């Protein structure tokens, strides 16, 4: 196979899940994770203390053929509303990037420890179990030499089980979470596809770590400020940092921005002989409560690297609905 097509397959693996150039994590990344952190931490299940459903759709790199298209539906809540001790959540995700696709289902369970008398502070431990169907359509790779034995001749699929673990702490002013995804991954056992047992270019998964943190500052009765960060690490490629800031008006309208960049935490082997930019994207983010139960979110990502010249940004929209019980009033609104 021509070298450029080997590189194309590797590139698909690196960009899997719709991450931007230079951010080589494979997992799906939504800009609006700040509205529902279940997508990055299973211990978040039940945090809102009412059943909550969300649908999110993301179109990335508009104007680029076969660019990432991602959709996700999630539903989570408490299974014992009296003690609020256990949370349960489910996520269904579908992602397509060129010839590669992935559809996954995860069930998440969180055990929530009460830490103070007024129940405004809890520490959660969560685990998620799931399975992903990875697909690769060899006919879309268009090699220069037909019949290349290093490429699958048609559609191939692979079902891969997975597990994830996380912790999540919060009070009414601050939150912190740490999670590890793709626990069943590893260099020796994480092949997604093996269409040729002799090749070293099969697609592999990598273990990922997510760190989230944020706080709530009350400026006035009508205005609040919610800064937050997300650090993503796959231990092989570039580390990625999201810096976010949201202004909340009358607990109803959220307006903010996000900046995504690479950061160097330690020396990594991929950096040898490379001059990759750390610039990634800047985003505008908003969320509006149409009613007390129904909310809609929108974000636009503007690329800051060389991809800016070949595409027109990324759009993401989300729709969330809560199902509160009249007898189960929240002690305070959920801002995290």
GROMACS .gro file of C-alpha atoms in nm:
model
  336
    1UNK     CA    1   0.000   0.000   0.000
    2UNK     CA    2   0.121   0.350  -0.074
    3UNK     CA    3   0.265   0.517   0.231
    4UNK     CA    4   0.012   0.799   0.216
    5UNK     CA    5  -0.274   0.556   0.264
    6UNK     CA    6  -0.108   0.392   0.562
    7UNK     CA    7  -0.086   0.743   0.705
    8UNK     CA    8  -0.450   0.807   0.619
    9UNK     CA    9  -0.562   0.506   0.823
   10UNK     CA   10  -0.345   0.614   1.116
   11UNK     CA   11  -0.483   0.967   1.088
   12UNK     CA   12  -0.838   0.834   1.108
   13UNK     CA   13  -0.746   0.652   1.428
   14UNK     CA   14  -0.588   0.962   1.580
   15UNK     CA   15  -0.885   1.181   1.497
   16UNK     CA   16  -1.142   0.921   1.601
   17UNK     CA   17  -1.435   1.068   1.788
   18UNK     CA   18  -1.418   1.408   1.621
   19UNK     CA   19  -1.134   1.565   1.814
   20UNK     CA   20  -0.961   1.860   1.653
   21UNK     CA   21  -0.619   1.868   1.488
   22UNK     CA   22  -0.338   1.827   1.737
   23UNK     CA   23  -0.566   1.674   2.001
   24UNK     CA   24  -0.498   1.308   1.935
   25UNK     CA   25  -0.740   1.151   2.183
   26UNK     CA   26  -0.975   0.896   2.029
   27UNK     CA   27  -1.283   0.957   2.244
   28UNK     CA   28  -1.578   1.172   2.147
   29UNK     CA   29  -1.552   1.531   2.271
   30UNK     CA   30  -1.847   1.768   2.304
   31UNK     CA   31  -1.790   2.138   2.368
   32UNK     CA   32  -2.112   2.137   2.575
   33UNK     CA   33  -1.991   1.874   2.822
   34UNK     CA   34  -2.011   2.164   3.072
   35UNK     CA   35  -2.391   2.126   3.075
   36UNK     CA   36  -2.385   1.750   3.137
   37UNK     CA   37  -2.058   1.591   3.249
   38UNK     CA   38  -2.188   1.233   3.229
   39UNK     CA   39  -2.008   1.205   2.894
   40UNK     CA   40  -1.669   1.243   3.067
   41UNK     CA   41  -1.732   1.096   3.413
   42UNK     CA   42  -1.965   0.809   3.518
   43UNK     CA   43  -1.967   0.936   3.879
   44UNK     CA   44  -2.174   1.233   3.757
   45UNK     CA   45  -2.482   1.008   3.722
   46UNK     CA   46  -2.761   1.140   3.944
   47UNK     CA   47  -2.590   1.472   4.023
   48UNK     CA   48  -2.890   1.680   3.917
   49UNK     CA   49  -3.099   1.477   4.166
   50UNK     CA   50  -3.383   1.447   3.914
   51UNK     CA   51  -3.416   1.242   3.599
   52UNK     CA   52  -3.258   1.429   3.313
   53UNK     CA   53  -3.239   1.347   2.942
   54UNK     CA   54  -3.018   1.516   2.686
   55UNK     CA   55  -2.966   1.489   2.312
   56UNK     CA   56  -2.658   1.642   2.149
   57UNK     CA   57  -2.553   1.667   1.784
   58UNK     CA   58  -2.219   1.789   1.655
   59UNK     CA   59  -2.110   1.874   1.298
   60UNK     CA   60  -1.738   1.935   1.287
   61UNK     CA   61  -1.516   2.107   1.030
   62UNK     CA   62  -1.798   2.236   0.811
   63UNK     CA   63  -1.697   2.233   0.444
   64UNK     CA   64  -1.466   1.932   0.475
   65UNK     CA   65  -1.588   1.617   0.301
   66UNK     CA   66  -1.651   1.324   0.536
   67UNK     CA   67  -1.575   1.537   0.843
   68UNK     CA   68  -1.679   1.407   1.186
   69UNK     CA   69  -2.052   1.382   1.259
   70UNK     CA   70  -2.148   1.288   1.613
   71UNK     CA   71  -2.471   1.231   1.805
   72UNK     CA   72  -2.538   1.130   2.163
   73UNK     CA   73  -2.842   1.061   2.381
   74UNK     CA   74  -2.813   1.026   2.758
   75UNK     CA   75  -3.053   0.976   3.047
   76UNK     CA   76  -2.964   0.972   3.416
   77UNK     CA   77  -3.115   1.022   3.760
   78UNK     CA   78  -3.153   0.885   4.113
   79UNK     CA   79  -3.282   0.536   4.178
   80UNK     CA   80  -3.346   0.606   4.549
   81UNK     CA   81  -3.470   0.969   4.575
   82UNK     CA   82  -3.516   0.944   4.953
   83UNK     CA   83  -3.149   0.894   5.038
   84UNK     CA   84  -3.015   1.015   4.700
   85UNK     CA   85  -2.739   0.763   4.744
   86UNK     CA   86  -2.733   0.593   4.405
   87UNK     CA   87  -2.736   0.736   4.053
   88UNK     CA   88  -2.794   0.552   3.730
   89UNK     CA   89  -2.734   0.668   3.373
   90UNK     CA   90  -2.727   0.540   3.016
   91UNK     CA   91  -2.551   0.684   2.713
   92UNK     CA   92  -2.591   0.599   2.345
   93UNK     CA   93  -2.342   0.757   2.104
   94UNK     CA   94  -2.292   0.740   1.727
   95UNK     CA   95  -1.988   0.883   1.553
   96UNK     CA   96  -1.868   0.884   1.193
   97UNK     CA   97  -1.539   1.007   1.051
   98UNK     CA   98  -1.475   0.924   0.686
   99UNK     CA   99  -1.453   0.549   0.647
  100UNK     CA  100  -1.467   0.487   1.022
  101UNK     CA  101  -1.774   0.471   1.245
  102UNK     CA  102  -1.852   0.381   1.604
  103UNK     CA  103  -2.177   0.319   1.790
  104UNK     CA  104  -2.161   0.266   2.166
  105UNK     CA  105  -2.390   0.200   2.461
  106UNK     CA  106  -2.280   0.256   2.822
  107UNK     CA  107  -2.457   0.195   3.152
  108UNK     CA  108  -2.324   0.410   3.439
  109UNK     CA  109  -2.368   0.364   3.813
  110UNK     CA  110  -2.268   0.613   4.084
  111UNK     CA  111  -2.259   0.566   4.461
  112UNK     CA  112  -2.298   0.907   4.630
  113UNK     CA  113  -2.169   0.971   4.983
  114UNK     CA  114  -2.333   1.249   5.184
  115UNK     CA  115  -2.065   1.466   5.350
  116UNK     CA  116  -2.254   1.731   5.551
  117UNK     CA  117  -2.576   1.785   5.743
  118UNK     CA  118  -2.762   2.004   5.492
  119UNK     CA  119  -2.672   1.769   5.203
  120UNK     CA  120  -2.501   2.035   4.992
  121UNK     CA  121  -2.179   1.836   4.967
  122UNK     CA  122  -2.128   1.487   4.825
  123UNK     CA  123  -1.853   1.260   4.697
  124UNK     CA  124  -1.945   1.011   4.425
  125UNK     CA  125  -1.774   0.701   4.289
  126UNK     CA  126  -1.890   0.581   3.951
  127UNK     CA  127  -1.837   0.294   3.712
  128UNK     CA  128  -1.950   0.255   3.354
  129UNK     CA  129  -1.976  -0.064   3.149
  130UNK     CA  130  -2.041  -0.061   2.778
  131UNK     CA  131  -1.980  -0.198   2.433
  132UNK     CA  132  -1.887  -0.028   2.107
  133UNK     CA  133  -1.941  -0.147   1.751
  134UNK     CA  134  -1.653  -0.012   1.542
  135UNK     CA  135  -1.694  -0.011   1.164
  136UNK     CA  136  -1.447   0.050   0.883
  137UNK     CA  137  -1.548   0.071   0.517
  138UNK     CA  138  -1.245  -0.020   0.309
  139UNK     CA  139  -1.416   0.088  -0.014
  140UNK     CA  140  -1.404   0.453   0.103
  141UNK     CA  141  -1.025   0.460   0.138
  142UNK     CA  142  -0.966   0.473  -0.242
  143UNK     CA  143  -0.611   0.335  -0.269
  144UNK     CA  144  -0.400   0.416  -0.574
  145UNK     CA  145  -0.328   0.046  -0.624
  146UNK     CA  146  -0.644  -0.166  -0.631
  147UNK     CA  147  -0.642  -0.495  -0.444
  148UNK     CA  148  -0.403  -0.368  -0.178
  149UNK     CA  149  -0.376  -0.652   0.079
  150UNK     CA  150  -0.313  -0.405   0.362
  151UNK     CA  151  -0.666  -0.262   0.334
  152UNK     CA  152  -0.997  -0.436   0.410
  153UNK     CA  153  -1.181  -0.509   0.086
  154UNK     CA  154  -1.519  -0.404   0.222
  155UNK     CA  155  -1.705  -0.320   0.543
  156UNK     CA  156  -1.563  -0.476   0.858
  157UNK     CA  157  -1.698  -0.447   1.213
  158UNK     CA  158  -1.569  -0.522   1.558
  159UNK     CA  159  -1.754  -0.532   1.893
  160UNK     CA  160  -1.531  -0.414   2.179
  161UNK     CA  161  -1.634  -0.417   2.548
  162UNK     CA  162  -1.512  -0.139   2.773
  163UNK     CA  163  -1.521  -0.005   3.128
  164UNK     CA  164  -1.466   0.336   3.285
  165UNK     CA  165  -1.429   0.465   3.640
  166UNK     CA  166  -1.459   0.808   3.797
  167UNK     CA  167  -1.487   1.013   4.115
  168UNK     CA  168  -1.683   1.335   4.147
  169UNK     CA  169  -1.693   1.579   4.439
  170UNK     CA  170  -1.920   1.883   4.464
  171UNK     CA  171  -2.065   2.138   4.699
  172UNK     CA  172  -2.276   2.443   4.616
  173UNK     CA  173  -1.969   2.648   4.511
  174UNK     CA  174  -1.715   2.404   4.367
  175UNK     CA  175  -1.677   2.073   4.187
  176UNK     CA  176  -1.390   1.842   4.095
  177UNK     CA  177  -1.389   1.517   3.901
  178UNK     CA  178  -1.132   1.263   3.784
  179UNK     CA  179  -1.209   0.974   3.552
  180UNK     CA  180  -1.033   0.707   3.347
  181UNK     CA  181  -1.193   0.587   3.023
  182UNK     CA  182  -1.113   0.280   2.811
  183UNK     CA  183  -0.997   0.075   3.108
  184UNK     CA  184  -0.986  -0.243   2.899
  185UNK     CA  185  -0.749  -0.083   2.648
  186UNK     CA  186  -0.381  -0.153   2.621
  187UNK     CA  187  -0.103  -0.190   2.367
  188UNK     CA  188  -0.123  -0.569   2.364
  189UNK     CA  189  -0.498  -0.626   2.361
  190UNK     CA  190  -0.672  -0.318   2.225
  191UNK     CA  191  -0.683  -0.382   1.851
  192UNK     CA  192  -1.013  -0.255   1.713
  193UNK     CA  193  -0.956  -0.424   1.377
  194UNK     CA  194  -0.716  -0.695   1.268
  195UNK     CA  195  -0.782  -0.748   0.898
  196UNK     CA  196  -0.418  -0.850   0.855
  197UNK     CA  197  -0.254  -1.027   1.148
  198UNK     CA  198   0.090  -0.936   1.019
  199UNK     CA  199   0.049  -0.561   0.989
  200UNK     CA  200   0.153  -0.312   1.254
  201UNK     CA  201  -0.094  -0.051   1.128
  202UNK     CA  202  -0.412  -0.188   1.281
  203UNK     CA  203  -0.627   0.063   1.469
  204UNK     CA  204  -0.585   0.060   1.845
  205UNK     CA  205  -0.756   0.226   2.139
  206UNK     CA  206  -0.574   0.411   2.414
  207UNK     CA  207  -0.660   0.470   2.779
  208UNK     CA  208  -0.778   0.825   2.856
  209UNK     CA  209  -0.791   1.037   3.171
  210UNK     CA  210  -1.024   1.334   3.223
  211UNK     CA  211  -0.992   1.596   3.496
  212UNK     CA  212  -1.275   1.846   3.537
  213UNK     CA  213  -1.307   2.129   3.788
  214UNK     CA  214  -1.506   2.448   3.826
  215UNK     CA  215  -1.664   2.692   4.066
  216UNK     CA  216  -1.961   2.926   4.098
  217UNK     CA  217  -1.920   3.294   4.188
  218UNK     CA  218  -2.227   3.497   4.277
  219UNK     CA  219  -2.179   3.851   4.146
  220UNK     CA  220  -2.532   3.967   4.226
  221UNK     CA  221  -2.876   3.817   4.275
  222UNK     CA  222  -2.924   3.810   3.898
  223UNK     CA  223  -2.570   3.738   3.777
  224UNK     CA  224  -2.337   3.444   3.843
  225UNK     CA  225  -2.001   3.350   3.692
  226UNK     CA  226  -1.902   2.987   3.636
  227UNK     CA  227  -1.539   2.924   3.531
  228UNK     CA  228  -1.426   2.566   3.464
  229UNK     CA  229  -1.150   2.356   3.312
  230UNK     CA  230  -1.119   2.019   3.141
  231UNK     CA  231  -0.784   1.841   3.106
  232UNK     CA  232  -0.767   1.544   2.867
  233UNK     CA  233  -0.476   1.305   2.867
  234UNK     CA  234  -0.412   0.984   2.670
  235UNK     CA  235  -0.048   0.942   2.791
  236UNK     CA  236   0.083   0.908   2.433
  237UNK     CA  237  -0.026   1.213   2.231
  238UNK     CA  238  -0.062   1.582   2.318
  239UNK     CA  239  -0.233   1.683   2.640
  240UNK     CA  240  -0.539   1.902   2.586
  241UNK     CA  241  -0.679   2.177   2.809
  242UNK     CA  242  -1.019   2.348   2.785
  243UNK     CA  243  -1.066   2.681   2.966
  244UNK     CA  244  -1.432   2.780   2.999
  245UNK     CA  245  -1.623   3.075   3.141
  246UNK     CA  246  -2.002   3.115   3.162
  247UNK     CA  247  -2.212   3.411   3.276
  248UNK     CA  248  -2.550   3.301   3.414
  249UNK     CA  249  -2.829   3.558   3.401
  250UNK     CA  250  -3.134   3.508   3.625
  251UNK     CA  251  -3.055   3.134   3.642
  252UNK     CA  252  -3.203   3.109   3.291
  253UNK     CA  253  -2.961   3.232   3.025
  254UNK     CA  254  -2.602   3.104   3.010
  255UNK     CA  255  -2.353   3.289   2.788
  256UNK     CA  256  -1.987   3.209   2.766
  257UNK     CA  257  -1.673   3.114   2.579
  258UNK     CA  258  -1.420   2.833   2.569
  259UNK     CA  259  -1.056   2.810   2.464
  260UNK     CA  260  -0.894   2.478   2.375
  261UNK     CA  261  -0.519   2.437   2.356
  262UNK     CA  262  -0.245   2.182   2.389
  263UNK     CA  263  -0.030   2.186   2.702
  264UNK     CA  264   0.302   2.022   2.780
  265UNK     CA  265   0.294   1.835   3.110
  266UNK     CA  266   0.604   1.623   3.047
  267UNK     CA  267   0.825   1.514   2.758
  268UNK     CA  268   0.662   1.260   2.526
  269UNK     CA  269   0.815   1.054   2.249
  270UNK     CA  270   0.578   1.181   1.978
  271UNK     CA  271   0.735   1.529   2.008
  272UNK     CA  272   1.073   1.415   1.877
  273UNK     CA  273   1.138   1.583   1.542
  274UNK     CA  274   0.787   1.738   1.538
  275UNK     CA  275   0.676   2.100   1.540
  276UNK     CA  276   0.305   2.064   1.611
  277UNK     CA  277   0.108   2.374   1.702
  278UNK     CA  278  -0.063   2.382   2.039
  279UNK     CA  279  -0.331   2.622   1.917
  280UNK     CA  280  -0.667   2.454   1.871
  281UNK     CA  281  -0.996   2.645   1.889
  282UNK     CA  282  -1.202   2.917   2.052
  283UNK     CA  283  -1.574   2.868   2.109
  284UNK     CA  284  -1.885   3.064   2.193
  285UNK     CA  285  -2.134   2.872   2.408
  286UNK     CA  286  -2.488   2.942   2.520
  287UNK     CA  287  -2.774   2.768   2.700
  288UNK     CA  288  -3.128   2.895   2.747
  289UNK     CA  289  -3.411   2.756   2.959
  290UNK     CA  290  -3.723   2.764   2.744
  291UNK     CA  291  -3.918   2.646   3.049
  292UNK     CA  292  -3.816   2.528   3.396
  293UNK     CA  293  -3.785   2.176   3.252
  294UNK     CA  294  -3.666   2.233   2.894
  295UNK     CA  295  -3.332   2.382   2.789
  296UNK     CA  296  -3.150   2.427   2.458
  297UNK     CA  297  -2.778   2.479   2.404
  298UNK     CA  298  -2.565   2.591   2.112
  299UNK     CA  299  -2.191   2.629   2.056
  300UNK     CA  300  -1.966   2.727   1.765
  301UNK     CA  301  -1.597   2.636   1.748
  302UNK     CA  302  -1.357   2.854   1.550
  303UNK     CA  303  -1.030   2.688   1.459
  304UNK     CA  304  -0.708   2.870   1.548
  305UNK     CA  305  -0.468   2.641   1.362
  306UNK     CA  306  -0.408   2.571   0.993
  307UNK     CA  307  -0.739   2.386   0.959
  308UNK     CA  308  -0.900   2.728   0.964
  309UNK     CA  309  -0.817   2.773   0.594
  310UNK     CA  310  -1.002   2.461   0.476
  311UNK     CA  311  -1.317   2.457   0.690
  312UNK     CA  312  -1.572   2.697   0.841
  313UNK     CA  313  -1.593   2.586   1.201
  314UNK     CA  314  -1.793   2.335   1.402
  315UNK     CA  315  -2.153   2.356   1.520
  316UNK     CA  316  -2.306   2.179   1.817
  317UNK     CA  317  -2.661   2.183   1.949
  318UNK     CA  318  -2.811   2.016   2.255
  319UNK     CA  319  -3.159   1.973   2.397
  320UNK     CA  320  -3.217   1.879   2.760
  321UNK     CA  321  -3.530   1.800   2.958
  322UNK     CA  322  -3.570   1.729   3.328
  323UNK     CA  323  -3.840   1.524   3.502
  324UNK     CA  324  -3.868   1.659   3.858
  325UNK     CA  325  -4.103   1.509   4.114
  326UNK     CA  326  -4.327   1.755   4.295
  327UNK     CA  327  -4.248   1.596   4.630
  328UNK     CA  328  -3.873   1.598   4.568
  329UNK     CA  329  -3.768   1.963   4.563
  330UNK     CA  330  -3.404   2.046   4.498
  331UNK     CA  331  -3.223   2.226   4.778
  332UNK     CA  332  -3.061   2.456   4.520
  333UNK     CA  333  -3.042   2.482   4.139
  334UNK     CA  334  -2.781   2.263   3.973
  335UNK     CA  335  -2.517   2.481   3.809
  336UNK     CA  336  -2.260   2.206   3.750
   0.00000   0.00000   0.00000
